[in-house]
Short mmCIF file of C-alpha atoms in Angstrom, two decimals:
data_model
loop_
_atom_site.label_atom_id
_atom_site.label_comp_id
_atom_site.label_asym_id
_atom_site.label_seq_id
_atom_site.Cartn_x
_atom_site.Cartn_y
_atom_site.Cartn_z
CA UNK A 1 3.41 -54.61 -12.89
CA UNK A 2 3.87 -51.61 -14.97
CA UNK A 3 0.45 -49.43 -13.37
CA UNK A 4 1.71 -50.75 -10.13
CA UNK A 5 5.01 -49.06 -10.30
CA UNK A 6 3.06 -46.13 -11.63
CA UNK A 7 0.60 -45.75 -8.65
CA UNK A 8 3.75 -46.78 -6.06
CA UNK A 9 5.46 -43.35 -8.02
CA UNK A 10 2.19 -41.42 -7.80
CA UNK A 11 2.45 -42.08 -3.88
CA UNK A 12 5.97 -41.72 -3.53
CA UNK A 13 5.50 -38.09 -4.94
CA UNK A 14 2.38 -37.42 -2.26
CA UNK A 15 4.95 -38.65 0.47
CA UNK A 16 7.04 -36.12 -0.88
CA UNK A 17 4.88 -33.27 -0.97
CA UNK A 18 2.86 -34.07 1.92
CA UNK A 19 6.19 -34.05 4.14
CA UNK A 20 7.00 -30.52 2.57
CA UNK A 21 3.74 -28.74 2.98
CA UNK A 22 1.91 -31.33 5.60
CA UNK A 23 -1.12 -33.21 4.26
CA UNK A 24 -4.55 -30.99 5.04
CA UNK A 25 -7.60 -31.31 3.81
CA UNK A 26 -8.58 -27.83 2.07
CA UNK A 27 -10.74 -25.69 4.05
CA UNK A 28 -9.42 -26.87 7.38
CA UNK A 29 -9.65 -24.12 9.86
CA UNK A 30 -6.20 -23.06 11.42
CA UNK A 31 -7.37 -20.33 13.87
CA UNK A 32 -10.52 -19.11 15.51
CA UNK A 33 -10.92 -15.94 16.61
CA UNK A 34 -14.49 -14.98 18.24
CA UNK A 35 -16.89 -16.23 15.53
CA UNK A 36 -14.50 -15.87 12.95
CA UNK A 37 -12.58 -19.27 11.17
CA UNK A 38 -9.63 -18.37 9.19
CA UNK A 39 -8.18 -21.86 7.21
CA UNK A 40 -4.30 -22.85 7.20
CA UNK A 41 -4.35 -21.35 3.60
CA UNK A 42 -5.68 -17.80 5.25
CA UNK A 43 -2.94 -18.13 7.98
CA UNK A 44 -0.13 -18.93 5.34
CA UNK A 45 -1.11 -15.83 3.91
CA UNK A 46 -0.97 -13.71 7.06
CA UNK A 47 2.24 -15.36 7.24
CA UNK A 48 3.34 -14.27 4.09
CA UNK A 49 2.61 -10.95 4.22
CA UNK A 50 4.29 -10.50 8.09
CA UNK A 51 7.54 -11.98 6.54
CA UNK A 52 6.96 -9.47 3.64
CA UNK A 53 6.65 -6.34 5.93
CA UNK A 54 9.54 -7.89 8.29
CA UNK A 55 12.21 -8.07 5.70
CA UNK A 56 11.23 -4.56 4.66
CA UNK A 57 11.86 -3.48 8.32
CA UNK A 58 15.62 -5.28 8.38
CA UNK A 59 16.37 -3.89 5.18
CA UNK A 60 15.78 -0.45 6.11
CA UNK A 61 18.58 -0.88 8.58
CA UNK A 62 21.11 -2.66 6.87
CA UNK A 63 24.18 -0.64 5.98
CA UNK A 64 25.62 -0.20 2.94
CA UNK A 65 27.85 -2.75 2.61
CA UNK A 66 25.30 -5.45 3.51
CA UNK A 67 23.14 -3.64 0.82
CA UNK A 68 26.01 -3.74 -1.74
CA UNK A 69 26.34 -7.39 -1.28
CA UNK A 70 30.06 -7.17 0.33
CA UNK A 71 29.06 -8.49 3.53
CA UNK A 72 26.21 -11.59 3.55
CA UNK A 73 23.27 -10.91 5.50
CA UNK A 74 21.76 -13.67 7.35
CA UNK A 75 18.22 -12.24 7.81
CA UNK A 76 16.80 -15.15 10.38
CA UNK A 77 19.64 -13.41 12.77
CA UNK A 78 18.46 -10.18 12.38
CA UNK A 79 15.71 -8.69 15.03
CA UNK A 80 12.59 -6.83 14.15
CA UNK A 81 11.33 -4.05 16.52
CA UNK A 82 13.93 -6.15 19.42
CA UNK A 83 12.46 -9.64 18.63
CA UNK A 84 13.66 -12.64 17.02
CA UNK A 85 13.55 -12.29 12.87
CA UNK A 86 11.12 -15.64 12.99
CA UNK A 87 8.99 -14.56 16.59
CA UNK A 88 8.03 -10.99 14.89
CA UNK A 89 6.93 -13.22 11.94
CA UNK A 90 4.72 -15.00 13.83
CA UNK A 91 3.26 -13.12 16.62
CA UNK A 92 2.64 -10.70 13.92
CA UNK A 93 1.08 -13.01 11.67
CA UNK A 94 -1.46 -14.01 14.77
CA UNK A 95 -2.45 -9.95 14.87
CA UNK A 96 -3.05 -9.89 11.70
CA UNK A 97 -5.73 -12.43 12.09
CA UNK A 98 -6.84 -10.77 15.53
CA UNK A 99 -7.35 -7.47 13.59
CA UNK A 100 -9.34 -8.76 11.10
CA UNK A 101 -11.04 -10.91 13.36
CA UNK A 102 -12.10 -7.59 15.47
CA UNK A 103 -13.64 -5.30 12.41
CA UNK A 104 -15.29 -8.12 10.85
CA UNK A 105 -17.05 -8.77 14.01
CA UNK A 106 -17.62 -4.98 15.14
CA UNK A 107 -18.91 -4.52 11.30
CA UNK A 108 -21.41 -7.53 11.91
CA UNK A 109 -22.28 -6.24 14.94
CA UNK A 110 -23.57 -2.85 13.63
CA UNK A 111 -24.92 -4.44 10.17
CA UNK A 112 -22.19 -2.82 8.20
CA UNK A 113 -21.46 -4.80 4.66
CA UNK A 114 -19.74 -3.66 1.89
CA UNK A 115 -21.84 -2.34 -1.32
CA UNK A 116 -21.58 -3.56 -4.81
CA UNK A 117 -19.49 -0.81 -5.87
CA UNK A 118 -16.82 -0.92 -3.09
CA UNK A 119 -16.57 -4.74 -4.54
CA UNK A 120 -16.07 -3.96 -7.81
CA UNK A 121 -13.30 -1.67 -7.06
CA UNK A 122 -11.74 -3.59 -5.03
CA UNK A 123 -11.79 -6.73 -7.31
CA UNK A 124 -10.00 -4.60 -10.67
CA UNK A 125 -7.24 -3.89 -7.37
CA UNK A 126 -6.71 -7.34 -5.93
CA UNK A 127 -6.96 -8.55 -9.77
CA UNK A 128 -3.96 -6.05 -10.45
CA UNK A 129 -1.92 -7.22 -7.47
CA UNK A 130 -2.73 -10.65 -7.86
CA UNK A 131 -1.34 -11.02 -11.72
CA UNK A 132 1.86 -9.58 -9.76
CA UNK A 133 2.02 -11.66 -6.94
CA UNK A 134 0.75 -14.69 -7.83
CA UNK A 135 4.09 -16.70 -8.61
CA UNK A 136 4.94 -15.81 -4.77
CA UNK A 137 2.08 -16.26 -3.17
CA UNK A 138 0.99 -19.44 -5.06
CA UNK A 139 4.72 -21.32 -4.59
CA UNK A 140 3.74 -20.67 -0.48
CA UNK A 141 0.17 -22.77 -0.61
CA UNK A 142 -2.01 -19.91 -0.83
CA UNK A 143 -4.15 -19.85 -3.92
CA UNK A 144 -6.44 -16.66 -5.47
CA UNK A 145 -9.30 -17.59 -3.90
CA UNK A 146 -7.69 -17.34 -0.50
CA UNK A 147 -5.74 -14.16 -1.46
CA UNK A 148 -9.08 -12.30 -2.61
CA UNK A 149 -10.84 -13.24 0.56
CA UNK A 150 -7.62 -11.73 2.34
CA UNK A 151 -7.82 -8.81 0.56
CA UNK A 152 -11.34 -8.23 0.46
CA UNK A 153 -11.33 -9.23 4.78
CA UNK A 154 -8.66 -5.80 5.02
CA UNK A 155 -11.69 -3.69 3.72
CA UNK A 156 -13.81 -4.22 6.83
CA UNK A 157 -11.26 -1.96 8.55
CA UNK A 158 -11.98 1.02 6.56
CA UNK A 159 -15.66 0.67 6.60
CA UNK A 160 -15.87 0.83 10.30
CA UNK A 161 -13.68 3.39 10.60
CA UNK A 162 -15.96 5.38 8.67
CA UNK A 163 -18.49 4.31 10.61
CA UNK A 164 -16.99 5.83 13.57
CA UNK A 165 -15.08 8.79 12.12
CA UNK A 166 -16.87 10.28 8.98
CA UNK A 167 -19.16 12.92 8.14
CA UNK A 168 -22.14 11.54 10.80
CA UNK A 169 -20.21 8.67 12.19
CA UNK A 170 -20.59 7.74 15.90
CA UNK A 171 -17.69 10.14 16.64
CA UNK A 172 -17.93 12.14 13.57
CA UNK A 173 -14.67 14.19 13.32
CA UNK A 174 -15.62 17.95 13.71
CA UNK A 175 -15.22 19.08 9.55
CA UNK A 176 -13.48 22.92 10.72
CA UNK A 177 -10.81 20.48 12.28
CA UNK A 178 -10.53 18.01 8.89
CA UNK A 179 -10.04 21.35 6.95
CA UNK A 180 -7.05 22.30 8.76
CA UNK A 181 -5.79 19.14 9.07
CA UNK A 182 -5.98 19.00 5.14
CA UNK A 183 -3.92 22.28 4.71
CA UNK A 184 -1.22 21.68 7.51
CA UNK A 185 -0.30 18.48 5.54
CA UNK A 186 -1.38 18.69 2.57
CA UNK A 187 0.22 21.00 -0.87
CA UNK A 188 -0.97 20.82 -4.45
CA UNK A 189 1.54 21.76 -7.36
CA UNK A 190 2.32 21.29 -11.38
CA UNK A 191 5.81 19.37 -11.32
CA UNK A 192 7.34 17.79 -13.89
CA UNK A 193 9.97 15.00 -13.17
CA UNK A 194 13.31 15.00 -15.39
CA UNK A 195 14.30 11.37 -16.50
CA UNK A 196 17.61 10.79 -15.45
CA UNK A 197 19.14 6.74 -15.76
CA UNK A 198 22.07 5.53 -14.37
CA UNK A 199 24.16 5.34 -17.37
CA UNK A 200 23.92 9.28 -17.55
CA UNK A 201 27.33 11.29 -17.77
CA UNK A 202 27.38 14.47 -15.76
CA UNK A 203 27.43 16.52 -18.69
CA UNK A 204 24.26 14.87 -19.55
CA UNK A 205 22.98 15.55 -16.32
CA UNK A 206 24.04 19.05 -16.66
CA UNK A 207 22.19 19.30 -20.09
CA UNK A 208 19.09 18.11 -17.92
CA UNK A 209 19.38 21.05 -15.80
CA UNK A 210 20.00 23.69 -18.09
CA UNK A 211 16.69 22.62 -19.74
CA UNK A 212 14.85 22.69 -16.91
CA UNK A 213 16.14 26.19 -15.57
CA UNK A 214 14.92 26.98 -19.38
CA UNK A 215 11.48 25.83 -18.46
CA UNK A 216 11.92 27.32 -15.14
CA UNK A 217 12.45 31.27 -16.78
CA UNK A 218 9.29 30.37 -19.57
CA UNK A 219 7.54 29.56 -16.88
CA UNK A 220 8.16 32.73 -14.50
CA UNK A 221 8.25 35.44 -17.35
CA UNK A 222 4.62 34.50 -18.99
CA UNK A 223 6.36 32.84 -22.61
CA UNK A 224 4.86 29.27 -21.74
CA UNK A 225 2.58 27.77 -19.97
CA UNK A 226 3.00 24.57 -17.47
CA UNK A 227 0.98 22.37 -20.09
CA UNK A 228 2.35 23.93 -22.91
CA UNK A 229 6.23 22.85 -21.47
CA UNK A 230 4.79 19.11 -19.77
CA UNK A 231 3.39 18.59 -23.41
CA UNK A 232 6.93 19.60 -24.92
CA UNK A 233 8.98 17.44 -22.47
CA UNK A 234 6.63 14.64 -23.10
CA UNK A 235 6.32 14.46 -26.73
CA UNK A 236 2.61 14.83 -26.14
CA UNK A 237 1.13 16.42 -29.52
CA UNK A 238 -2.16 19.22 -29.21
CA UNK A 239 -4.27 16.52 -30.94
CA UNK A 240 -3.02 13.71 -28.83
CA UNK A 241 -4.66 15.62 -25.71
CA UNK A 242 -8.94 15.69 -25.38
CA UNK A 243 -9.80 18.57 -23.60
CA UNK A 244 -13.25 17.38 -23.99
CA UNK A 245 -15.59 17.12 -20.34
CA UNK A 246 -16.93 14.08 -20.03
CA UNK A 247 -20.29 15.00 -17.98
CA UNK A 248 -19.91 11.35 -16.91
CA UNK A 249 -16.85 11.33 -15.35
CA UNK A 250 -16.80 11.95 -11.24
CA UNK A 251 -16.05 15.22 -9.71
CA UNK A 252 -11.88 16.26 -10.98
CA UNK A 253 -9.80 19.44 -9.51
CA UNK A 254 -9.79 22.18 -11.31
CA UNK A 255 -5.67 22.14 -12.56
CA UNK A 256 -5.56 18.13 -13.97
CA UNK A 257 -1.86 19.28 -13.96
CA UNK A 258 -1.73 19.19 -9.93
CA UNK A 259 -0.15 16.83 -8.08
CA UNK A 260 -0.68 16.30 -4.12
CA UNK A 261 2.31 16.70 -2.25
CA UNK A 262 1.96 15.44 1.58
CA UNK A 263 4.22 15.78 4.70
CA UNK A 264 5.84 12.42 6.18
CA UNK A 265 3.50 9.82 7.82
CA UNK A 266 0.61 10.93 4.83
CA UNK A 267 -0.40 8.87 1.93
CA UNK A 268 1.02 11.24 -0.29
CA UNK A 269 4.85 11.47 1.65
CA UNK A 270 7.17 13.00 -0.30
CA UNK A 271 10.89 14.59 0.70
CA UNK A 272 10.03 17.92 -0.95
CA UNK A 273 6.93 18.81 0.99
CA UNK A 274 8.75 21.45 3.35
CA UNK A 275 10.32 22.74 0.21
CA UNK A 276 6.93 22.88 -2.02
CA UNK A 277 4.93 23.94 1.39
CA UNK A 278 7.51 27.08 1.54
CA UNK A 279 7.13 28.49 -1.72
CA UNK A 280 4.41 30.90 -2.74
CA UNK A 281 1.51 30.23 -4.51
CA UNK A 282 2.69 30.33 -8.78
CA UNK A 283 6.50 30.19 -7.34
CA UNK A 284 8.27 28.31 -9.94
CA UNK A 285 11.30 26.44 -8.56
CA UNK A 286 13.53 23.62 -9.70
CA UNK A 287 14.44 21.12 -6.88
CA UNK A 288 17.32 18.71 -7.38
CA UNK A 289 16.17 15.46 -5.94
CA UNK A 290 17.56 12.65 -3.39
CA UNK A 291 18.76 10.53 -7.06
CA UNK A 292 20.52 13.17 -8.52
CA UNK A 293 17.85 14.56 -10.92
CA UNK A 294 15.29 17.50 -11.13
CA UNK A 295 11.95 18.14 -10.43
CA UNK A 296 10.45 21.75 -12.29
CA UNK A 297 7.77 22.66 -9.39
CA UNK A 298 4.96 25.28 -9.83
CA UNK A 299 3.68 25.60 -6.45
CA UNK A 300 0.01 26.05 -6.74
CA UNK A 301 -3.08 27.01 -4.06
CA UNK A 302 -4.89 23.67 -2.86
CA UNK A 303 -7.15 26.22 -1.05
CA UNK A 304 -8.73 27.42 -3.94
CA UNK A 305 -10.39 24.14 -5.08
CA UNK A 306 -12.60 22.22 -3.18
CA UNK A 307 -12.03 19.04 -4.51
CA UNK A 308 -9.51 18.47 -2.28
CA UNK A 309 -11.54 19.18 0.61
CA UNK A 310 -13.78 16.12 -0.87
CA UNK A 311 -10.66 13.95 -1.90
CA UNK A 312 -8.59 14.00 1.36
CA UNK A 313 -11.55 14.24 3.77
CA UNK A 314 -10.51 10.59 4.97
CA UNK A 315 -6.62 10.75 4.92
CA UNK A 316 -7.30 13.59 7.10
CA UNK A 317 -9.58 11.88 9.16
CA UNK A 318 -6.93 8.99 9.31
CA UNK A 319 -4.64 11.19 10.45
CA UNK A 320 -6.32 12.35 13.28
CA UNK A 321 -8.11 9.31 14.75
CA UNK A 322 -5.38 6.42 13.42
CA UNK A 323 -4.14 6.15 17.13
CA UNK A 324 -7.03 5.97 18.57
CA UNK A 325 -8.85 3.85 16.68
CA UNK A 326 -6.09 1.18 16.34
CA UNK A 327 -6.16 0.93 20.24
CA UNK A 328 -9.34 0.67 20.00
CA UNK A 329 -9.30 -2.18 17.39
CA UNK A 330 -6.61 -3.75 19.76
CA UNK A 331 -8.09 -3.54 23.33
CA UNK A 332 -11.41 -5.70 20.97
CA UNK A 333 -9.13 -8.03 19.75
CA UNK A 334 -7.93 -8.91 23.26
CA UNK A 335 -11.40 -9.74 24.28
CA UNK A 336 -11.96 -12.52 21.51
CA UNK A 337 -11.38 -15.91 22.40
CA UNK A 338 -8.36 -17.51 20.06
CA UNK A 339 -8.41 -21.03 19.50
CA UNK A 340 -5.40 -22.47 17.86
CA UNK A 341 -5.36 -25.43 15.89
CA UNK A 342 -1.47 -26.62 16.66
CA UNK A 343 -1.40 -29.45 13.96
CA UNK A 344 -2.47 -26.91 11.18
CA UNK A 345 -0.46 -24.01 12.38
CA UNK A 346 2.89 -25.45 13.53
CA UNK A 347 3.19 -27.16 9.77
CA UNK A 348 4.21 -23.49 8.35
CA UNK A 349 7.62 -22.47 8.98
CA UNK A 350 8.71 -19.00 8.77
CA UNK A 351 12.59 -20.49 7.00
CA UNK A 352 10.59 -21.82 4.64
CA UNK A 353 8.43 -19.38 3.21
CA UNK A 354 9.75 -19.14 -0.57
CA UNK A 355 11.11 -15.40 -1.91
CA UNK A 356 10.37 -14.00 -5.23
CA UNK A 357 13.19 -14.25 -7.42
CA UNK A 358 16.08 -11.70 -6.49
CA UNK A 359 14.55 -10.83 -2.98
#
């Protein structure tokens, strides 16, 4: 009587679960694109990560009362880009898959695979973001194994853009015009970032500045150094720092003190690019930032070192061929057949995708 009341709990608990999540067998294939079969576990993801890039959108837009808490913001009533909060979610969930459907197949269709090395970056990166994410990801049905494939699926994009748009691609990017696009948006400089925290009293603040204007006249009259003052300000002792070249190491710029500084829509955006971009070459300048603090800036010349011409070959290259090449992906992607497996998809429910703890 007793193991009967245990099994009858045991099945009571699968009733449970099974009317929460639905009751798949793993591996069951979700969606079809062309050739390629993503599982309901894949889609989830996809799903996931639209609702993910949705919320971002709304809360870019919501005031600052909603932001504050004083008013409550029901985000299923909000629209996304003038569709329904739960429609976005899922239409873009479905490109997603069409997008990764398309390079996967273009990349099979001109042999392109990705080496051993790309691999082993890219597992220490999903490894980093998965010991993140995992709580999230795992309490909405998708497990690491699906998340790495994910992941690892996104990479296909960049390989065949490179195929198309690097150094001897099919429609190589003329180099003269990667150059310039590398200096238009594009500035290197030594900055140091003051630490200011919310608890901070103005005078405090003010304290902040006046030792950062100090820096700022070292700096301009020859009686210190950039390292010499980012070693001060960060404790960091002469013995603490190897100066040593490691003959190992890949190619480095010249100043390990510079820091790329890109205009809006770049991978290295930053609100004081006009400002840095304005001031001569060994300017010194202290910028008071969006937060309240202060950034000590030594503009420096990204012209005279070539690593940079090596380093941002492909966000320049991004740059100019993104739009095209994401039509391109998309006017593919309408071509494949998509064959939707109803019973697998319609289990997921955008209302019931679970939210990290204080989303």
């Amino acid at each position: 009587m007793k193991n009967l009341k245990r099994i009858l709990s045991v099945l009571l608990i699968l009733v449970i679960a099974c009317s929460f999540a639905g009751c798949h067998k793993k591996g069951e294939i979700a969606v079809k694109i062309g050739d390629i079969e993503f599982t309901s576990a894949y889609y989830m993801c996809a799903l996931v990560n639209a609702d993910n890039e949705a919320r971002n959108l709304v809360y870019d837009d919501l005031t600052d009362e909603e932001l504050n808490g004083e008013v409550e913001v029901d985000i299923y009533s909000k629209k996304v880009e003038d569709k329904k909060f739960v429609d976005w979610v899922e239409d873009t969930a479905m490109d997603y898959l069409k997008g990764i459907a398309a390079y996967k197949s273009l990349c099979a269709e001109n042999k392109l695979e990705i080496d051993e090395e790309t691999q082993n970056n890219n597992k220490l990166y999903i490894e980093y973001y998965w010991q993140s994410y995992a709580s999230y990801y795992e309490a909405n049905g998708v497990g690491k194994e699906t998340y790495v494939q994910y992941m690892n699926d996104s990479y296909y994009s960049e390989m065949y853009f490179e195929h198309l748009y690097a150094k001897d691609g099919e429609k190589e990017i003329n180099a003269e015009d990667v150059k310039n696009k590398i200096y238009d948006n594009f500035v290197i400089a030594n900055i140091l970032n003051a630490t200011i925290t919310s608890d901070m009293e103005e005078s405090d603040i003010a304290i902040v500045k006046s030792q950062f204007d100090g820096y700022a006249e070292k700096l301009k009259t020859g009686k210190a150094t950039f390292e010499e003052i980012y070693n001060e300000y960060n404790g960091v002792k002469e013995e603490d720092h190897n100066h040593e070249e490691d003959e190992t190491e890949e190619s480095k710029p010249k100043d390990e003190y510079a820091t790329v500084i890109g205009a809006e829509g770049t991978t290295y955006e930053s609100s004081d690019y006009e400002t840095i971009k304005a001031m001569a070459t060994g300017e010194v300048k202290v910028i008071k930032t969006e937060d309240g603090g202060y950034t000590l800036v030594v503009k420096q010349d990204i012209k005279a070192d070539e690593y940079y011409l090596e380093n941002l070959d492909m966000s320049a290259r991004h740059l100019i061929a993104d739009e095209e090449y994401e039509k391109l992906i998309e006017d593919y992607a309408k071509k494949l057949k998509v064959e939707i497996n109803n019973y697998a998809v319609k289990q997921f429910k955008v209302k019931k995708i679970v939210q990290p703890t204080g989303y």
